[in-house]
mmCIF file with all atom_site columns, C-alpha atoms in Angstrom:
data_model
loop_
_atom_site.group_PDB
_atom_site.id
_atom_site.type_symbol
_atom_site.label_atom_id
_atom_site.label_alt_id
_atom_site.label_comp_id
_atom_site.label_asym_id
_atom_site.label_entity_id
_atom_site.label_seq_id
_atom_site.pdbx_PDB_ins_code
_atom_site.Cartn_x
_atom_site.Cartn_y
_atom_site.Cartn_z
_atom_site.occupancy
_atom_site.B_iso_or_equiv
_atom_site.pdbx_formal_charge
_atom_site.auth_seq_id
_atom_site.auth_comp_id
_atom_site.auth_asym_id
_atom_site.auth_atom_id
_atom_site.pdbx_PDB_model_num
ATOM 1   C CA . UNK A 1 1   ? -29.442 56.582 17.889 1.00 43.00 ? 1   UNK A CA 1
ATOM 2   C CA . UNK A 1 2   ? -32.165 53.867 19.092 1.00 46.00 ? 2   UNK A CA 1
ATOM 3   C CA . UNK A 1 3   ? -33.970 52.429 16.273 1.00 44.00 ? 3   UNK A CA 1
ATOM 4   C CA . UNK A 1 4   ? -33.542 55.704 14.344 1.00 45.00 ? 4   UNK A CA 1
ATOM 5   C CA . UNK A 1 5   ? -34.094 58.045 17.650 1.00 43.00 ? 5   UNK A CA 1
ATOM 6   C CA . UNK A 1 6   ? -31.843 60.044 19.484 1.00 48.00 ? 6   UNK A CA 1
ATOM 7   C CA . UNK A 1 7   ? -31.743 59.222 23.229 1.00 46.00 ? 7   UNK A CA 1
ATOM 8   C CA . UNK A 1 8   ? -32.050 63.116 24.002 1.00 48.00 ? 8   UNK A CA 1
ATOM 9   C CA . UNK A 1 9   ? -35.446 63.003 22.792 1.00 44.00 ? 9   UNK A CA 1
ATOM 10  C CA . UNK A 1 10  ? -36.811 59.442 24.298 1.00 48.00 ? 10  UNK A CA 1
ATOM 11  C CA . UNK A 1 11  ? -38.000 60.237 28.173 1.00 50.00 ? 11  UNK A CA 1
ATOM 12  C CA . UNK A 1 12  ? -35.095 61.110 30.611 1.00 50.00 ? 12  UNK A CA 1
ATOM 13  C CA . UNK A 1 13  ? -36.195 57.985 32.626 1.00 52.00 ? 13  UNK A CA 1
ATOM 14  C CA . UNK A 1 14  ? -34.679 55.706 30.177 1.00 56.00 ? 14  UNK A CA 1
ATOM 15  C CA . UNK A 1 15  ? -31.515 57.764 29.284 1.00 57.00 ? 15  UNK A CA 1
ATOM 16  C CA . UNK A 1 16  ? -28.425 57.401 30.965 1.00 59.00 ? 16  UNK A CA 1
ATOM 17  C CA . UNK A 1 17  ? -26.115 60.555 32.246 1.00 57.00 ? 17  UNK A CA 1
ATOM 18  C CA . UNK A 1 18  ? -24.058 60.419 29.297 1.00 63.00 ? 18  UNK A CA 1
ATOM 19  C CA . UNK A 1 19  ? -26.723 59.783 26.836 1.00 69.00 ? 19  UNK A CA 1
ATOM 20  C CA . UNK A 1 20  ? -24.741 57.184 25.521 1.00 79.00 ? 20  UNK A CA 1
ATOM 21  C CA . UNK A 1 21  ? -26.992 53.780 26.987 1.00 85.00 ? 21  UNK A CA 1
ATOM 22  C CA . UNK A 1 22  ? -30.971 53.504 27.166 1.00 87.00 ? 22  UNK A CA 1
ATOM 23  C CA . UNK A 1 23  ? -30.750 51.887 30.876 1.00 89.00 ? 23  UNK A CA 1
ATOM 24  C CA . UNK A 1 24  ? -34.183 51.611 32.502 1.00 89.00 ? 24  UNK A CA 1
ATOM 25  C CA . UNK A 1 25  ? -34.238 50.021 36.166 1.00 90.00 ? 25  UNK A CA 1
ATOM 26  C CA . UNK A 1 26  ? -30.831 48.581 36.129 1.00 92.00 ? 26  UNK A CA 1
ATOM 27  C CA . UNK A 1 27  ? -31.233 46.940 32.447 1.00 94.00 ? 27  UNK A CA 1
ATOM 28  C CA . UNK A 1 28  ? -29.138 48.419 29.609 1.00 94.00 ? 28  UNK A CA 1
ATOM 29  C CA . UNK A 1 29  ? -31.421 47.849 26.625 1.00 92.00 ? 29  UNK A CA 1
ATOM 30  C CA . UNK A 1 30  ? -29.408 49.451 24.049 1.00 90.00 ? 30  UNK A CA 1
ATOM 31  C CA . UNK A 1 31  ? -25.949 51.614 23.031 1.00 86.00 ? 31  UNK A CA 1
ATOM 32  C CA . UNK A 1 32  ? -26.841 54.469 21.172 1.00 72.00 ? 32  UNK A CA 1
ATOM 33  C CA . UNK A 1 33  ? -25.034 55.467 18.066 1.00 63.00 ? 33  UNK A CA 1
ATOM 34  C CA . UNK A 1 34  ? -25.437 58.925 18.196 1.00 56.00 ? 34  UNK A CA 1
ATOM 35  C CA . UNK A 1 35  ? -22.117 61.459 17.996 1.00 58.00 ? 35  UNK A CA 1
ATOM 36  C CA . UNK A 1 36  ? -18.740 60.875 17.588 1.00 60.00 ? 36  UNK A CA 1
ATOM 37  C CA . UNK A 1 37  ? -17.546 57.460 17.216 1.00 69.00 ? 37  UNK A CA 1
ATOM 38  C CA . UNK A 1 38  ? -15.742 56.445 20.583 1.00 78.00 ? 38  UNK A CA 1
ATOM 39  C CA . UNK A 1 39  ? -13.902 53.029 21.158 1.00 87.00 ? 39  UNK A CA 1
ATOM 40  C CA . UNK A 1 40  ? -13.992 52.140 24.830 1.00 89.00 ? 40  UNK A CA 1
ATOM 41  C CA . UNK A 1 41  ? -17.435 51.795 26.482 1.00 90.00 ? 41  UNK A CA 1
ATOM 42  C CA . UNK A 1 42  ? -18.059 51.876 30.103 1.00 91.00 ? 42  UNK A CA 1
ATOM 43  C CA . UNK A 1 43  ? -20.958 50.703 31.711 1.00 93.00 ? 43  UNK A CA 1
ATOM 44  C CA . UNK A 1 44  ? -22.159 52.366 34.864 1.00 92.00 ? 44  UNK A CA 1
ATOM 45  C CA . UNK A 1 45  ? -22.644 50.676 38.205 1.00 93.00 ? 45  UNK A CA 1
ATOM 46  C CA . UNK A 1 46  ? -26.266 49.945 39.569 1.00 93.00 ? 46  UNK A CA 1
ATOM 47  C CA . UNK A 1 47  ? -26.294 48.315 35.675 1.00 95.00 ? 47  UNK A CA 1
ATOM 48  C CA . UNK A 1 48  ? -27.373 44.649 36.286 1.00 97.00 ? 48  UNK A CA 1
ATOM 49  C CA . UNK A 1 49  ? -28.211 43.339 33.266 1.00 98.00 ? 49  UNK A CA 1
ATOM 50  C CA . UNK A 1 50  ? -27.459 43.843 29.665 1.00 97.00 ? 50  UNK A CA 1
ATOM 51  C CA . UNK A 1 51  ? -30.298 43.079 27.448 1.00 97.00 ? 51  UNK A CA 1
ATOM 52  C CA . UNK A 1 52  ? -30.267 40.756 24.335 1.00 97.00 ? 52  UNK A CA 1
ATOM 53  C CA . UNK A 1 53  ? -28.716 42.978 21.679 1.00 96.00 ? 53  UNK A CA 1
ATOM 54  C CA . UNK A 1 54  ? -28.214 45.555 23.456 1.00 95.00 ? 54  UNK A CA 1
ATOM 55  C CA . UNK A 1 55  ? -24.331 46.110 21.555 1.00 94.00 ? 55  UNK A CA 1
ATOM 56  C CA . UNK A 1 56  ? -25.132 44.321 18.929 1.00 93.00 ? 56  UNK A CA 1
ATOM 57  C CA . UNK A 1 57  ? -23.018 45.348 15.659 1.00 91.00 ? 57  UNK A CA 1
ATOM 58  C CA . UNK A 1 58  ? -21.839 48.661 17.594 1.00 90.00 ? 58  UNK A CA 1
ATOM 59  C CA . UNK A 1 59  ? -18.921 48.926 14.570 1.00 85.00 ? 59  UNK A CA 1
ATOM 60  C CA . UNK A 1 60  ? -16.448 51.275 16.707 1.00 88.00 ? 60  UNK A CA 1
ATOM 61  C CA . UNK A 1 61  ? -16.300 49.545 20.003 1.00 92.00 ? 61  UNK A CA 1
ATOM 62  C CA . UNK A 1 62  ? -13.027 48.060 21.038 1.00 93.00 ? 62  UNK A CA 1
ATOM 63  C CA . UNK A 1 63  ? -13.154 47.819 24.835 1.00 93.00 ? 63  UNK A CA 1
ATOM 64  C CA . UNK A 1 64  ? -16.161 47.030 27.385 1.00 95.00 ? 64  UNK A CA 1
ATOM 65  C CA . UNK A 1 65  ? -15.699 48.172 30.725 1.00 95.00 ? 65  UNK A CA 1
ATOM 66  C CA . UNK A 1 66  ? -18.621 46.212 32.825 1.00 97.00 ? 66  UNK A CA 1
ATOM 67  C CA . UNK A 1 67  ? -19.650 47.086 36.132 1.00 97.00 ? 67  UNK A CA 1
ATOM 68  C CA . UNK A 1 68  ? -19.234 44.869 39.148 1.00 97.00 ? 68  UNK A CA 1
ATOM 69  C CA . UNK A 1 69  ? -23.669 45.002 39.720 1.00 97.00 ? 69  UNK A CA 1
ATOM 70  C CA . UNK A 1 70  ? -23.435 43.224 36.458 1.00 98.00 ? 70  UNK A CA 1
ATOM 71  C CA . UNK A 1 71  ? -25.283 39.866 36.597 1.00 98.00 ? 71  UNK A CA 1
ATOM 72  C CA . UNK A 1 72  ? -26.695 38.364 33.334 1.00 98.00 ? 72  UNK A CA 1
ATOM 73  C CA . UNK A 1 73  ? -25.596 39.671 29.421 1.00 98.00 ? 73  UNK A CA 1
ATOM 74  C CA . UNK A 1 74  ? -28.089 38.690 27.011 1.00 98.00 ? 74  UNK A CA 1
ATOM 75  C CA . UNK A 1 75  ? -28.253 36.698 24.065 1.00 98.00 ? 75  UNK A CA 1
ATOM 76  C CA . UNK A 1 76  ? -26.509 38.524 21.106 1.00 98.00 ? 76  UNK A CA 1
ATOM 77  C CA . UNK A 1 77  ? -25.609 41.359 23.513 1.00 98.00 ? 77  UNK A CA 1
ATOM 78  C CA . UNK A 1 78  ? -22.218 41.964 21.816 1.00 97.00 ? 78  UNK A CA 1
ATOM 79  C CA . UNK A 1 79  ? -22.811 40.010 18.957 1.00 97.00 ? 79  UNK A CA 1
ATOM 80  C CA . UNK A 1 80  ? -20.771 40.949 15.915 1.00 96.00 ? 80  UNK A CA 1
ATOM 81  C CA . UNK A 1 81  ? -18.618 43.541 17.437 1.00 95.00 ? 81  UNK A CA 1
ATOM 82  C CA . UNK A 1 82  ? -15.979 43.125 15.209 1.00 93.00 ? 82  UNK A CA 1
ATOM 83  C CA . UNK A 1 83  ? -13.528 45.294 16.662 1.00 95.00 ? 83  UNK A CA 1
ATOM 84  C CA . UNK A 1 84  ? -14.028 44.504 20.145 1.00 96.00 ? 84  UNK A CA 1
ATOM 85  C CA . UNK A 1 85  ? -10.731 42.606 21.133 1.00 95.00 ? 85  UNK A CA 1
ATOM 86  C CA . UNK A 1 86  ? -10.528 41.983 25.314 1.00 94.00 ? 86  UNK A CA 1
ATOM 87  C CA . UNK A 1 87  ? -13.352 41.613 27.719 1.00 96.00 ? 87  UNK A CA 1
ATOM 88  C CA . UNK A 1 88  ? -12.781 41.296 31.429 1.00 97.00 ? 88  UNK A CA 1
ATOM 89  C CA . UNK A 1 89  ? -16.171 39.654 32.561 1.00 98.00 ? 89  UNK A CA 1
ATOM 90  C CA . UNK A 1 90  ? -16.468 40.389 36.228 1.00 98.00 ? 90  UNK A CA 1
ATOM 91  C CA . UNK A 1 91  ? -17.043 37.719 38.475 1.00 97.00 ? 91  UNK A CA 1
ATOM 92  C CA . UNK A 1 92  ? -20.736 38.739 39.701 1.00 98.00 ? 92  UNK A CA 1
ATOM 93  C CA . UNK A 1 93  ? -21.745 37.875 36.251 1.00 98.00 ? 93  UNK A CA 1
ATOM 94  C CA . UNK A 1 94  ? -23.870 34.247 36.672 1.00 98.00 ? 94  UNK A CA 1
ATOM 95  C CA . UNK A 1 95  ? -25.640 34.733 33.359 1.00 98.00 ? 95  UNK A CA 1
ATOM 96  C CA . UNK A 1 96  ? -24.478 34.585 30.114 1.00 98.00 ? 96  UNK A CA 1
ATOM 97  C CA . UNK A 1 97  ? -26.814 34.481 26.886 1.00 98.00 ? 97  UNK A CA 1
ATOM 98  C CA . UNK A 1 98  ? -26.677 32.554 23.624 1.00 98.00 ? 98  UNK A CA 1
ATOM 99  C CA . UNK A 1 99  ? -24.248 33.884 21.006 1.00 98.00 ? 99  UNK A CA 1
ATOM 100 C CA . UNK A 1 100 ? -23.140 36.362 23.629 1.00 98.00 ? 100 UNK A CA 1
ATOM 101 C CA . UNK A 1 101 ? -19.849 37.442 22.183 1.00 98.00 ? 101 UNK A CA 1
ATOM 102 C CA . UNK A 1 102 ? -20.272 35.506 18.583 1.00 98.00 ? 102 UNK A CA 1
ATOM 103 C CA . UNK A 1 103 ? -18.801 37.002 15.603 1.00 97.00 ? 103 UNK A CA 1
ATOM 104 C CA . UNK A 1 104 ? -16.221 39.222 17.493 1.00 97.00 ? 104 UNK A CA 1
ATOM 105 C CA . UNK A 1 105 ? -13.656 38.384 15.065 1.00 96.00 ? 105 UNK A CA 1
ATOM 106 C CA . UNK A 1 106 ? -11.294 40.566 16.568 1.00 96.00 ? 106 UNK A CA 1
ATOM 107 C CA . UNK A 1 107 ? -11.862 39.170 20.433 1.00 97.00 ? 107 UNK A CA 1
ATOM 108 C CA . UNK A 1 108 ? -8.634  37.442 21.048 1.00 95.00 ? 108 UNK A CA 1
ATOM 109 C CA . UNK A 1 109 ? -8.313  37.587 24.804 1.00 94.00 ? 109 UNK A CA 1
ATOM 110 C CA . UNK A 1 110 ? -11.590 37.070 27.538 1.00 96.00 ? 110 UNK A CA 1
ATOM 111 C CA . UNK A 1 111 ? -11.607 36.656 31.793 1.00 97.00 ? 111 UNK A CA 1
ATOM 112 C CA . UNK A 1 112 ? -14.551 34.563 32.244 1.00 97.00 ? 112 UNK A CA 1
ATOM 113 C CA . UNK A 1 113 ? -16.693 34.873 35.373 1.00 97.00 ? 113 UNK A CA 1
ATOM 114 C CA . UNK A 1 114 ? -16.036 32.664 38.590 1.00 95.00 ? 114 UNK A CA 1
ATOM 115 C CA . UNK A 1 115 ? -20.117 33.049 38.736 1.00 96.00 ? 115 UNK A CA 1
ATOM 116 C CA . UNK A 1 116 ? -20.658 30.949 35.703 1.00 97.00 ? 116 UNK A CA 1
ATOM 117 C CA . UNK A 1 117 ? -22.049 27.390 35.710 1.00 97.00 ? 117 UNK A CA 1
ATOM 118 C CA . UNK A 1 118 ? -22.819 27.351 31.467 1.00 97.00 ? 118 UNK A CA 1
ATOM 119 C CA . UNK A 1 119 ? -20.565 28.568 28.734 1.00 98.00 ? 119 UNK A CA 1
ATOM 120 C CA . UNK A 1 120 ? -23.980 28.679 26.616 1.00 98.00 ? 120 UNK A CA 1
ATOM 121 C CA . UNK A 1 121 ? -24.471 27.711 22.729 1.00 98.00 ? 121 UNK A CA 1
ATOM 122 C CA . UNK A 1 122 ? -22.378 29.634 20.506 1.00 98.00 ? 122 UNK A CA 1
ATOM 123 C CA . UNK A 1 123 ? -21.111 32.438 23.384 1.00 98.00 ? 123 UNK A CA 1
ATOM 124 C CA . UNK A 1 124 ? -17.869 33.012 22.033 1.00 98.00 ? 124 UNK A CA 1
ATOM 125 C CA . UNK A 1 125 ? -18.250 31.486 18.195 1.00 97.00 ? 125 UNK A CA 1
ATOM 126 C CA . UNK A 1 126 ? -15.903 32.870 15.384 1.00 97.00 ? 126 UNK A CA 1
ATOM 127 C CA . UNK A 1 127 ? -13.622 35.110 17.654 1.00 97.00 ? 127 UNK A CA 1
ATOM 128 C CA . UNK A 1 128 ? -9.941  35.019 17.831 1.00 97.00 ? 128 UNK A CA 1
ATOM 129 C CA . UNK A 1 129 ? -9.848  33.553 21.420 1.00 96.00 ? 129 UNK A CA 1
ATOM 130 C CA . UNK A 1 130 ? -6.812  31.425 21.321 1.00 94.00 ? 130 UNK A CA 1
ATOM 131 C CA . UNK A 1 131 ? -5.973  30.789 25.361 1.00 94.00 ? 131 UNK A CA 1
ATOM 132 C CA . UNK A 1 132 ? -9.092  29.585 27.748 1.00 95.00 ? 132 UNK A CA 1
ATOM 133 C CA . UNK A 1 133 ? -9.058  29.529 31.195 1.00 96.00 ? 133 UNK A CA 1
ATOM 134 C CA . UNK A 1 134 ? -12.442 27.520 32.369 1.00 97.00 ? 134 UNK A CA 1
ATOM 135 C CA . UNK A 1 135 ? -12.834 28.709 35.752 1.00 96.00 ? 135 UNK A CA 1
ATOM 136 C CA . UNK A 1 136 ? -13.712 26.595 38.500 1.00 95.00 ? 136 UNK A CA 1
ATOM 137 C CA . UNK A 1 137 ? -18.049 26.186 38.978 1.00 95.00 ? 137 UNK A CA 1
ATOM 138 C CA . UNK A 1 138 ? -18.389 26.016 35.539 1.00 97.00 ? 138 UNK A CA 1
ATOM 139 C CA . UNK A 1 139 ? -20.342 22.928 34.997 1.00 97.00 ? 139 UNK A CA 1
ATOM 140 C CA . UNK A 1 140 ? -21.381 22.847 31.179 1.00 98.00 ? 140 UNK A CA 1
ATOM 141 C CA . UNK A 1 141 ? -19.807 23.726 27.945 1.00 98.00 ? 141 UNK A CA 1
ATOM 142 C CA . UNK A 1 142 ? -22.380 24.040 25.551 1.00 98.00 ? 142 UNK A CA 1
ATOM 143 C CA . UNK A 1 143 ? -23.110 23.399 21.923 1.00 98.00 ? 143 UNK A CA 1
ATOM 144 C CA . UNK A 1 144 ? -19.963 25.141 19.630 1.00 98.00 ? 144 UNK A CA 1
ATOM 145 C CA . UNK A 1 145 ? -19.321 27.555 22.505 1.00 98.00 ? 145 UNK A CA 1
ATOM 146 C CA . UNK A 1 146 ? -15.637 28.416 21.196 1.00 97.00 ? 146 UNK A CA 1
ATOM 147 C CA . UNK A 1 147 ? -16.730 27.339 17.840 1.00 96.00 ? 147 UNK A CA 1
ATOM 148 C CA . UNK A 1 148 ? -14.272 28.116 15.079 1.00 95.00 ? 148 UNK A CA 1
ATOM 149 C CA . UNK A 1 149 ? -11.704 29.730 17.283 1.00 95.00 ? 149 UNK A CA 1
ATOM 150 C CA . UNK A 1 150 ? -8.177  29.188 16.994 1.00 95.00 ? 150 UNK A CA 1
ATOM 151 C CA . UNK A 1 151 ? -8.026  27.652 20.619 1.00 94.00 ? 151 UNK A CA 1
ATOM 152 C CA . UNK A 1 152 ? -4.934  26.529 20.792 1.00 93.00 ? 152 UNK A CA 1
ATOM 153 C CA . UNK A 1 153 ? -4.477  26.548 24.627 1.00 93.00 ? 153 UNK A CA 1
ATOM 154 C CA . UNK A 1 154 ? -7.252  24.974 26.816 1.00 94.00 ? 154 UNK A CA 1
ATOM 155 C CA . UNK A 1 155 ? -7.572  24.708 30.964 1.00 95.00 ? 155 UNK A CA 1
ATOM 156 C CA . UNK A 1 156 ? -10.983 22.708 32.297 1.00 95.00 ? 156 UNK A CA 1
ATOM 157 C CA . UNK A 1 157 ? -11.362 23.291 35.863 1.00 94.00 ? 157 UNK A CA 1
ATOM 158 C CA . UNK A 1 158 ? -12.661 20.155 37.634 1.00 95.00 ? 158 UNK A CA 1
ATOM 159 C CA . UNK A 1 159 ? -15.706 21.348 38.394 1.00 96.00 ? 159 UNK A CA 1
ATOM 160 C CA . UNK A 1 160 ? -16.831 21.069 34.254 1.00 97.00 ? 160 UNK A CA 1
ATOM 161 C CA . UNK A 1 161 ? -19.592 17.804 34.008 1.00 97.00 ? 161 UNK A CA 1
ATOM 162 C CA . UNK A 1 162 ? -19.837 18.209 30.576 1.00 97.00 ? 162 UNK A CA 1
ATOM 163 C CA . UNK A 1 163 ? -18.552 19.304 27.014 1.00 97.00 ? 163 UNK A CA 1
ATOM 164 C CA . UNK A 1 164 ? -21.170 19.358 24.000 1.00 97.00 ? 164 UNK A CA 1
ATOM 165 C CA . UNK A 1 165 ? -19.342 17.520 21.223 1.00 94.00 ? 165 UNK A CA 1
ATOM 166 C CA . UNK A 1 166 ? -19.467 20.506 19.162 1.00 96.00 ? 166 UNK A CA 1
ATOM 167 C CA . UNK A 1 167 ? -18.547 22.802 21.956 1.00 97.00 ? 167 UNK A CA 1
ATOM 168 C CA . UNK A 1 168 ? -14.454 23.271 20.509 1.00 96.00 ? 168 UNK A CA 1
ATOM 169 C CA . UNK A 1 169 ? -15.526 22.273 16.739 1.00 95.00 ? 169 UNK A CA 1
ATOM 170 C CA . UNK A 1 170 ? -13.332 23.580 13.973 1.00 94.00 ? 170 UNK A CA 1
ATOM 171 C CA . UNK A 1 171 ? -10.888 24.902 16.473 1.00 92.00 ? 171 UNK A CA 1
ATOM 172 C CA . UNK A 1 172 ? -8.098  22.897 14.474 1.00 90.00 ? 172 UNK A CA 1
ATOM 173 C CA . UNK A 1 173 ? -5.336  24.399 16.590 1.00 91.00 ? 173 UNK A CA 1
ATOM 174 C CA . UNK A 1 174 ? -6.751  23.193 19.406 1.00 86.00 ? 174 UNK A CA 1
ATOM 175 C CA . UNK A 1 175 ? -4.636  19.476 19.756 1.00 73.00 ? 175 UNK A CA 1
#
């Protein structure tokens, strides 16, 4: 279900093979809910962006397969999927939004992008992340990007300019 509709019944321009994304010109604006439960989502190719929210809260999601056309994931676009717990975020990926990943408590293990030059506000706040590997071209690490995280295990490639002083705050295992 979007916003209380099934995906059937919105115009087949939007909806994708599988009913399960509303994808409209290579943006995936939303996951619908609608039908059994499943656990791993896979995002088709040709999909090149992932609007803000567009998995936001999705309860039963525990794996995120993303496409290699992938280039930007919005703001909130996974936020608070709690059971999500490994993403693999392919290396065409130059974009990531605000809060991004925030408030998957259950996310202990992510691949950033070689594409990235921000880790932006909040991306990965509250999660279980404990091992970071900041890939090279990376340039900024933004305001309580790993916030709260028990980061206990930390590689900066050279390439990183700066570190927001509340970019690794409350991440007490991080020495």
């Amino acid at each position: 279900l979007v916003n209380g509709r099934n995906l059937a019944k919105i115009n087949s321009i939007y909806a994708s093979e599988d009913g399960r994304f509303l994808i409209r010109d290579g943006v995936l604006l939303a996951c619908a809910r609608a039908g059994a439960p499943m656990s791993e989502y896979v995002v088709p190719e040709g999909v090149h962006t992932i609007a803000k929210g567009a998995f936001n809260s999705v309860e039963d999601i525990t794996k995120i397969v993303l496409p290699s056309t992938l280039k930007t994931i919005g703001d909130y676009a996974f936020y608070d999927c709690n059971k999500l717990d490994n993403v693999q975020i392919p290396d065409s990926v130059t974009n990531l939004g605000k809060f991004a990943f925030a408030n998957c408590f259950n996310l202990n293990s992510v691949k950033l992008s070689a594409g990235l030059t921000d880790i932006p506000q909040s991306a990965f706040e509250s999660t279980s992340i404990d091992n970071i590997d900041i890939p090279n071209g990376v340039k900024n690490i933004k305001s309580k990007a790993f916030n709260t995280s028990p980061v206990d295990t930390l590689k900066i490639s050279e390439s990183v300019e700066s570190i927001d002083a509340s970019a690794f705050r409350y991440c007490s295992n991080l020495k």
